[in-house]
mmCIF file of C-alpha atoms in Angstrom:
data_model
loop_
_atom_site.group_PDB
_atom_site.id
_atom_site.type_symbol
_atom_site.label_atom_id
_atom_site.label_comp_id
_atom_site.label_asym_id
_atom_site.label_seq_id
_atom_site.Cartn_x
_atom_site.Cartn_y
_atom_site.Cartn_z
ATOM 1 C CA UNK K 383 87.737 62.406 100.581
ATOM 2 C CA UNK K 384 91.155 63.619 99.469
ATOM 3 C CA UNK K 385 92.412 59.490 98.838
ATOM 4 C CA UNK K 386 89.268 59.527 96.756
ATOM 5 C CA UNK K 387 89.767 62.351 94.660
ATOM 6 C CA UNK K 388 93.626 61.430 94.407
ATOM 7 C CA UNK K 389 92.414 58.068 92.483
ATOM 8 C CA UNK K 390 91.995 60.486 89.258
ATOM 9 C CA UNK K 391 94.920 61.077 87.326
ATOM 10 C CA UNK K 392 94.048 64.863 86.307
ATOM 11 C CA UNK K 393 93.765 65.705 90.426
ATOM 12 C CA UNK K 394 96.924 63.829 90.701
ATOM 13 C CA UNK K 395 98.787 65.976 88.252
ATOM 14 C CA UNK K 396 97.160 69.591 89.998
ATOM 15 C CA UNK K 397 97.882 68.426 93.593
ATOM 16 C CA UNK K 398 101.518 67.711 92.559
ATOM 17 C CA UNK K 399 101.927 70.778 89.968
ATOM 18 C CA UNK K 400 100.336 73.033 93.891
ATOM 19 C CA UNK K 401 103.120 70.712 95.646
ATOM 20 C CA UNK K 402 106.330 71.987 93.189
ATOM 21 C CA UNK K 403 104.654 75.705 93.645
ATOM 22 C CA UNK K 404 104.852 75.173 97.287
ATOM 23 C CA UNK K 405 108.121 73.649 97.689
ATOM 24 C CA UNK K 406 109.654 76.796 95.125
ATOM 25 C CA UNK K 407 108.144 79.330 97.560
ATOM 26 C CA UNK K 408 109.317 77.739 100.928
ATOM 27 C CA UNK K 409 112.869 77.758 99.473
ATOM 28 C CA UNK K 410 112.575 81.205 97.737
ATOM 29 C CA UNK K 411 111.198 83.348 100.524
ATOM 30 C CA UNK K 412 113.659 81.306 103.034
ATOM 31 C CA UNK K 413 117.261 82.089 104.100
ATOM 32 C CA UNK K 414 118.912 78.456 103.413
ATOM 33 C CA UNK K 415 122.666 77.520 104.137
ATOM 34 C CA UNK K 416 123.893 74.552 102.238
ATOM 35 C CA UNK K 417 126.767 72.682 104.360
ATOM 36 C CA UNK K 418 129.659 69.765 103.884
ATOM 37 C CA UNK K 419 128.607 70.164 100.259
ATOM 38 C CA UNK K 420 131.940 70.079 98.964
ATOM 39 C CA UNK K 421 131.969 66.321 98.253
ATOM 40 C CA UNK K 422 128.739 66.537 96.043
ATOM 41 C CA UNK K 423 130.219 69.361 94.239
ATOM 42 C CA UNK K 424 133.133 67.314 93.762
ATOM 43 C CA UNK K 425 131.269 64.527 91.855
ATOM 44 C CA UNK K 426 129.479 67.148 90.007
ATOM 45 C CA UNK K 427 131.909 69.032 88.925
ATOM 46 C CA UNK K 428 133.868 65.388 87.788
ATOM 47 C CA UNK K 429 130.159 63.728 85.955
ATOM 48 C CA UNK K 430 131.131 60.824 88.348
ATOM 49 C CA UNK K 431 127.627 59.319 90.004
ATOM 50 C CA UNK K 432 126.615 59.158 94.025
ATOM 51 C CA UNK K 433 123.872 57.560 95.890
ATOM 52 C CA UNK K 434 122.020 60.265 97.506
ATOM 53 C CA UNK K 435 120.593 59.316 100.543
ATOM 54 C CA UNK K 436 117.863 60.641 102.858
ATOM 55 C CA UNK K 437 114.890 59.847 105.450
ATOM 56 C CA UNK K 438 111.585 59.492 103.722
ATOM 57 C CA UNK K 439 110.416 62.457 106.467
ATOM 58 C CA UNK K 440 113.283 65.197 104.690
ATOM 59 C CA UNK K 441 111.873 64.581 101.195
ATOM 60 C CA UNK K 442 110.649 67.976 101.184
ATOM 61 C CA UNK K 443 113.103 70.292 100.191
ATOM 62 C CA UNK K 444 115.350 67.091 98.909
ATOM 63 C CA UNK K 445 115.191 68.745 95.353
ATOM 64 C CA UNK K 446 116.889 72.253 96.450
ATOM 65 C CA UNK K 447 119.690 69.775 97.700
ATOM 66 C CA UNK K 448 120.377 68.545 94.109
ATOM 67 C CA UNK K 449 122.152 70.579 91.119
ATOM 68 C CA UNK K 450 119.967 71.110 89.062
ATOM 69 C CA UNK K 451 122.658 71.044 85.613
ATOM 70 C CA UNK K 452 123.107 67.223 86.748
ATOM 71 C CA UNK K 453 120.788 64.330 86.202
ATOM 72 C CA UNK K 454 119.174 62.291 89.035
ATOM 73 C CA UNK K 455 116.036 59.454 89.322
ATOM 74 C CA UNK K 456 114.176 58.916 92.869
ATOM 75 C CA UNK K 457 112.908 56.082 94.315
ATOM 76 C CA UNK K 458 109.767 56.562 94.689
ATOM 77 C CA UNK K 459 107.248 54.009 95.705
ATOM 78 C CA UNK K 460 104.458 52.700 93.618
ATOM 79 C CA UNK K 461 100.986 53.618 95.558
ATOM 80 C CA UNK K 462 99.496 56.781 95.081
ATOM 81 C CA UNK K 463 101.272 58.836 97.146
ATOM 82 C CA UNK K 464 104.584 57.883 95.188
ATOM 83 C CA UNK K 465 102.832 59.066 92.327
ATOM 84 C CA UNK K 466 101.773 62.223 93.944
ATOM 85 C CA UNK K 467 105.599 62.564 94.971
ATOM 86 C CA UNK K 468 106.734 61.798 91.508
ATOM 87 C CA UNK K 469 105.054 63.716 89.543
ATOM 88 C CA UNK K 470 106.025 66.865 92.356
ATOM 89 C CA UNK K 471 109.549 66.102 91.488
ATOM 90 C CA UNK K 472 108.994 66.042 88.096
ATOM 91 C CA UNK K 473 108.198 69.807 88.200
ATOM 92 C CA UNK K 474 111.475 70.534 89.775
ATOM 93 C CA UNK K 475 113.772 68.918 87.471
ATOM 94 C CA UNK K 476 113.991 65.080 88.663
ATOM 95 C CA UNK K 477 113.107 62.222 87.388
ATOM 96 C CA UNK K 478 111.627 58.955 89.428
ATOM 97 C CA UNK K 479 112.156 55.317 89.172
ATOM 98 C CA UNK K 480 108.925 53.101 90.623
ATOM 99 C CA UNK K 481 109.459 50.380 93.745
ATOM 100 C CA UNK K 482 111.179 49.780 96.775
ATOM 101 C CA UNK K 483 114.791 49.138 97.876
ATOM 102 C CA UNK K 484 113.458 46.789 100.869
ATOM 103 C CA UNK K 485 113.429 43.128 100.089
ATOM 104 C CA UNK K 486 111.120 43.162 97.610
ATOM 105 C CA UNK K 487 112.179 46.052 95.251
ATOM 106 C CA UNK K 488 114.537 43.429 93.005
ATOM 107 C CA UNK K 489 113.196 45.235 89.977
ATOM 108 C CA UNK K 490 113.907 48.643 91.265
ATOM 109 C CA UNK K 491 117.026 47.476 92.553
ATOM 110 C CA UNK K 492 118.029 46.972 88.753
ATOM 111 C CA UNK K 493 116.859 49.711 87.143
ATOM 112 C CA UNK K 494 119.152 51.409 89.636
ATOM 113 C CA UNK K 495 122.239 50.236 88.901
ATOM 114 C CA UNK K 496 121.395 50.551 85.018
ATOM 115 C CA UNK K 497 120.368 54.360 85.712
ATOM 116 C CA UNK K 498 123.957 54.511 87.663
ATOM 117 C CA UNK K 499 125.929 52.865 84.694
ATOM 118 C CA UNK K 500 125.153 55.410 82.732
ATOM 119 C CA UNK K 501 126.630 58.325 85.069
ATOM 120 C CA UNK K 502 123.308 59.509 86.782
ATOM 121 C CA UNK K 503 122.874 59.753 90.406
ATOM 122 C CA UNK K 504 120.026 58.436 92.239
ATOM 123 C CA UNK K 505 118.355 59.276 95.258
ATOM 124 C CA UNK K 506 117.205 56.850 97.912
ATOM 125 C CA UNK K 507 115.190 56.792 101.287
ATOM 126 C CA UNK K 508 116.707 53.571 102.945
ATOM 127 C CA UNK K 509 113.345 53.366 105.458
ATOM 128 C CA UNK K 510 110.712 54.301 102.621
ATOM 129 C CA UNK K 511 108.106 53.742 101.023
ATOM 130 C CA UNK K 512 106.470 52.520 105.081
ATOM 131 C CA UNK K 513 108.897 52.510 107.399
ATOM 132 C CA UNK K 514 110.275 51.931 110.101
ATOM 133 C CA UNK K 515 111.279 55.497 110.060
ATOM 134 C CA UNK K 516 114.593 56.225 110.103
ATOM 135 C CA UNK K 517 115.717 52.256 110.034
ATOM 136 C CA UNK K 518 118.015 51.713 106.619
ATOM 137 C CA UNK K 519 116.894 48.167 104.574
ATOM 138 C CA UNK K 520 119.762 46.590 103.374
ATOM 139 C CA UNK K 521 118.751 47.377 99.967
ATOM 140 C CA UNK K 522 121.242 50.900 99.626
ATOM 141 C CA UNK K 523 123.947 48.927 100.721
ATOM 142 C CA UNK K 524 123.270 46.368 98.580
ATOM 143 C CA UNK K 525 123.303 49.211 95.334
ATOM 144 C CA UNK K 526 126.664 50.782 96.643
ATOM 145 C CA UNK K 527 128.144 47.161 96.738
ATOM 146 C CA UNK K 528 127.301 45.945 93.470
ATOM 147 C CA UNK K 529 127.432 49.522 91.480
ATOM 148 C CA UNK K 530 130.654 50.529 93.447
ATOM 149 C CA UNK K 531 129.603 54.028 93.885
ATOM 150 C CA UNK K 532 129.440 56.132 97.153
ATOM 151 C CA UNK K 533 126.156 56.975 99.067
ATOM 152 C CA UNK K 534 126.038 60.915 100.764
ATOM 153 C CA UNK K 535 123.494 61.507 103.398
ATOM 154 C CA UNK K 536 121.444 64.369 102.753
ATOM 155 C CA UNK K 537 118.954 66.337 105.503
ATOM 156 C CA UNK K 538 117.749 69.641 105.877
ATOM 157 C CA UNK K 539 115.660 71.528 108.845
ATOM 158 C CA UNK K 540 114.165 74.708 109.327
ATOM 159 C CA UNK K 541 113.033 76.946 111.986
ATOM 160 C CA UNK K 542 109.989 77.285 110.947
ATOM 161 C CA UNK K 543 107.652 74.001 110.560
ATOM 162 C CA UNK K 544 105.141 71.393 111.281
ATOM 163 C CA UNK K 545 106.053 67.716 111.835
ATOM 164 C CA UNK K 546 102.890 65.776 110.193
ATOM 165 C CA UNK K 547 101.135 62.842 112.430
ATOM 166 C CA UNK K 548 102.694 60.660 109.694
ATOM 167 C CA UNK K 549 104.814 57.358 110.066
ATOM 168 C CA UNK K 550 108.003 59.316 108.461
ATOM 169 C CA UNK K 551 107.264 62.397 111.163
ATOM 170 C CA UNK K 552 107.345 64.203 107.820
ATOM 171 C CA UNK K 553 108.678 67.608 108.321
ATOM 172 C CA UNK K 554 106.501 70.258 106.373
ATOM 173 C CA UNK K 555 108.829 73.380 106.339
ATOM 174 C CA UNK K 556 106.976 77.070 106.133
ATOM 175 C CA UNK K 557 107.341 79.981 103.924
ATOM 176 C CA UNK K 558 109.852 82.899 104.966
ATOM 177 C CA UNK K 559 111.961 80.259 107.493
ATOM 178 C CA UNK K 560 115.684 79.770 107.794
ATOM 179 C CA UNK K 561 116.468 76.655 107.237
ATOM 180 C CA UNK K 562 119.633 74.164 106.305
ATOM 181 C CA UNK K 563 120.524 71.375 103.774
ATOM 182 C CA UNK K 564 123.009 69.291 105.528
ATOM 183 C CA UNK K 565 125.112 67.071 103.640
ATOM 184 C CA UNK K 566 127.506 63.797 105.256
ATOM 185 C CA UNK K 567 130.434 62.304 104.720
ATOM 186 C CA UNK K 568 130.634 59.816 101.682
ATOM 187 C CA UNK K 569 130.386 56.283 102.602
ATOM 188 C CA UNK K 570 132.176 53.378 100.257
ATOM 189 C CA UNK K 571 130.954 50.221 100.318
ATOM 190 C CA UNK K 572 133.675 47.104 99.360
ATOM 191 C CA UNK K 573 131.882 44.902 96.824
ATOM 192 C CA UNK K 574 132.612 41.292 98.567
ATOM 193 C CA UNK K 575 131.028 41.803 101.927
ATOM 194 C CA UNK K 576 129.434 39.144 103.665
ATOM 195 C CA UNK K 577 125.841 38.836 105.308
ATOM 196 C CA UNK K 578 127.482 40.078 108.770
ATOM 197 C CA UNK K 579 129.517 42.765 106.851
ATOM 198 C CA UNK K 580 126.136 43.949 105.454
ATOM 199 C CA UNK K 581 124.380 44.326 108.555
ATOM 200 C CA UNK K 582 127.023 46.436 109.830
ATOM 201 C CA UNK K 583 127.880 48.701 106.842
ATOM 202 C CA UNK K 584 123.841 48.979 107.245
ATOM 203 C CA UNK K 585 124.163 49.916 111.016
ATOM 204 C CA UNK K 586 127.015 52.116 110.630
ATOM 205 C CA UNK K 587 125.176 54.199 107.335
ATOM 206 C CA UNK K 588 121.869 54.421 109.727
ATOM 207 C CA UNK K 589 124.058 55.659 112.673
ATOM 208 C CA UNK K 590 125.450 58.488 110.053
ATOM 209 C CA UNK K 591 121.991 59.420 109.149
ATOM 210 C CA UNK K 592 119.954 59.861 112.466
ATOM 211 C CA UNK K 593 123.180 61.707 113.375
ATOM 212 C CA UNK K 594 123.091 64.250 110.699
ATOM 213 C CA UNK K 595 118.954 64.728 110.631
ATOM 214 C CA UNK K 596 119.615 65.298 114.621
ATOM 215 C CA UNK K 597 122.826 68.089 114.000
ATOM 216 C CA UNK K 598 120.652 69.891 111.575
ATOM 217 C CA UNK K 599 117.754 70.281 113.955
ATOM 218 C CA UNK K 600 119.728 71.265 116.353
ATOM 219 C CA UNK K 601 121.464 73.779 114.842
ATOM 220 C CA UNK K 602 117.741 74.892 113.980
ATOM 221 C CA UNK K 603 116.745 74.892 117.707
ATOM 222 C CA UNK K 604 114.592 71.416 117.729
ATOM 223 C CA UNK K 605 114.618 68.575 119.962
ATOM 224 C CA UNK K 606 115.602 65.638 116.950
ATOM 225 C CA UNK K 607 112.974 63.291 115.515
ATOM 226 C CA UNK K 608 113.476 59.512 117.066
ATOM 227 C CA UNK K 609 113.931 56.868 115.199
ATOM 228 C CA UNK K 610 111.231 54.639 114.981
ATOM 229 C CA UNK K 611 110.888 50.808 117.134
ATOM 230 C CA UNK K 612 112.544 48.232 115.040
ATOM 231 C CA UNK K 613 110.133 46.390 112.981
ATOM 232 C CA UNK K 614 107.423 49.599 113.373
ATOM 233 C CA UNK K 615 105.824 50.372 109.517
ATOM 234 C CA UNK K 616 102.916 53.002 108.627
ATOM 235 C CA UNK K 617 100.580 49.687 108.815
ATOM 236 C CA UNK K 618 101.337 48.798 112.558
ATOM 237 C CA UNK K 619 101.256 52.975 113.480
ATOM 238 C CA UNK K 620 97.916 52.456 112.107
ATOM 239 C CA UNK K 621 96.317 49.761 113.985
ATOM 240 C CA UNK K 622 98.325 50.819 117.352
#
């Protein structure tokens, strides 16, 4: 019923004006701490553009990570749900650009790097818009390489929540929790890599990430999400 009534464009545009409401009241009754965040503020503070990067499951509170005086365009896929997602954002200050950075998102790949020549920052899941969760596609790396610009992994948890049946294990924080937005280290990708130097700048990013999602719910008291099999997407959850 709800996939149904998301098909209209008016429903579309209430369900993700209730979304922005709901994300503004989980961060403004909470008790957040913001950490590492001295390397964002950094590149703020200098107009210089980042990469920020972050599990499709932590898109919640994603836009509470972001300065709001600075410009930034998601990823966000194409289906319905991205355009639930999008126009969410959109409420809270950020702007999207439709597709993929898997092997098919060529297009979105592009309008990436034009969005980053012109000093905005962009945010990216590297296992969205289907997964496998928490696996990186090549396609981040392959935007750091050619735009020269760092990537910073972003995550946040909270004490309070409910991890959805979802492929992403999306993590749908509560009103009146404490919670944290945990930034990493910057990682710098050299622009003449080869296919092998790929794969492991790829490894080494995904490594960084499950790490930090897994500090930050620890520090909240939770046992970390897994990662997801190899090769494991929404479709084949589905059918399993």
């Amino acid at each position: 019923m709800l996939k149904k009534i998301l098909r209209h464009d008016r429903a579309r545009s209430l369900f993700s004006w209730l979304g922005s409401l709901y994300i503004r009241l989980v961060w403004h009754t909470g008790s957040w701490t913001v950490d590492n965040d001295e390397q964002p503020k950094r590149m703020w503070a200098e107009n210089k553009p980042f990469i920020m990067a972050f599990w499709h499951g932590h898109l919640l509170m994603m836009p509470y990570a972001w300065h709001t005086g600075r410009m930034m365009h998601m990823l966000i896929s194409r289906h319905r749900d991205g355009q639930l997602i999008s126009g969410t954002i959109s409420h809270l200050g950020l702007h999207s650009i439709a597709g993929s950075s898997g092997k098919s998102g060529a297009s979105a790949i592009r309008q990436m790097l034009k969005v980053l020549k012109t000093g905005s920052s962009i945010g990216v899941t590297p296992d969205g818009p289907r997964g496998p969760r928490m696996r990186a596609s090549r396609g981040i790396i392959d935007i750091a390489r050619l735009s020269g610009v760092p990537i910073i992994p972003c995550a946040f948890s909270c004490k309070n929540r409910r991890i959805l049946g979802s492929w992403d294990k999306f993590r749908l924080a509560l009103p009146f929790s404490r919670g944290i937005i945990a930034w990493g280290d910057p990682v710098t990708i050299a622009p003449d890599l080869d296919p092998d130097q790929v794969e492991q700048e790829r490894e080494k990013l995904e490594t960084a990430m499950i790490a930090l999602a897994a500090n930050a719910d620890a520090r909240m008291g939770h046992e970390p999400t897994p990662p997801a099999n190899p090769g494991e997407t929404s479709k084949t959850r589905r059918s399993a």
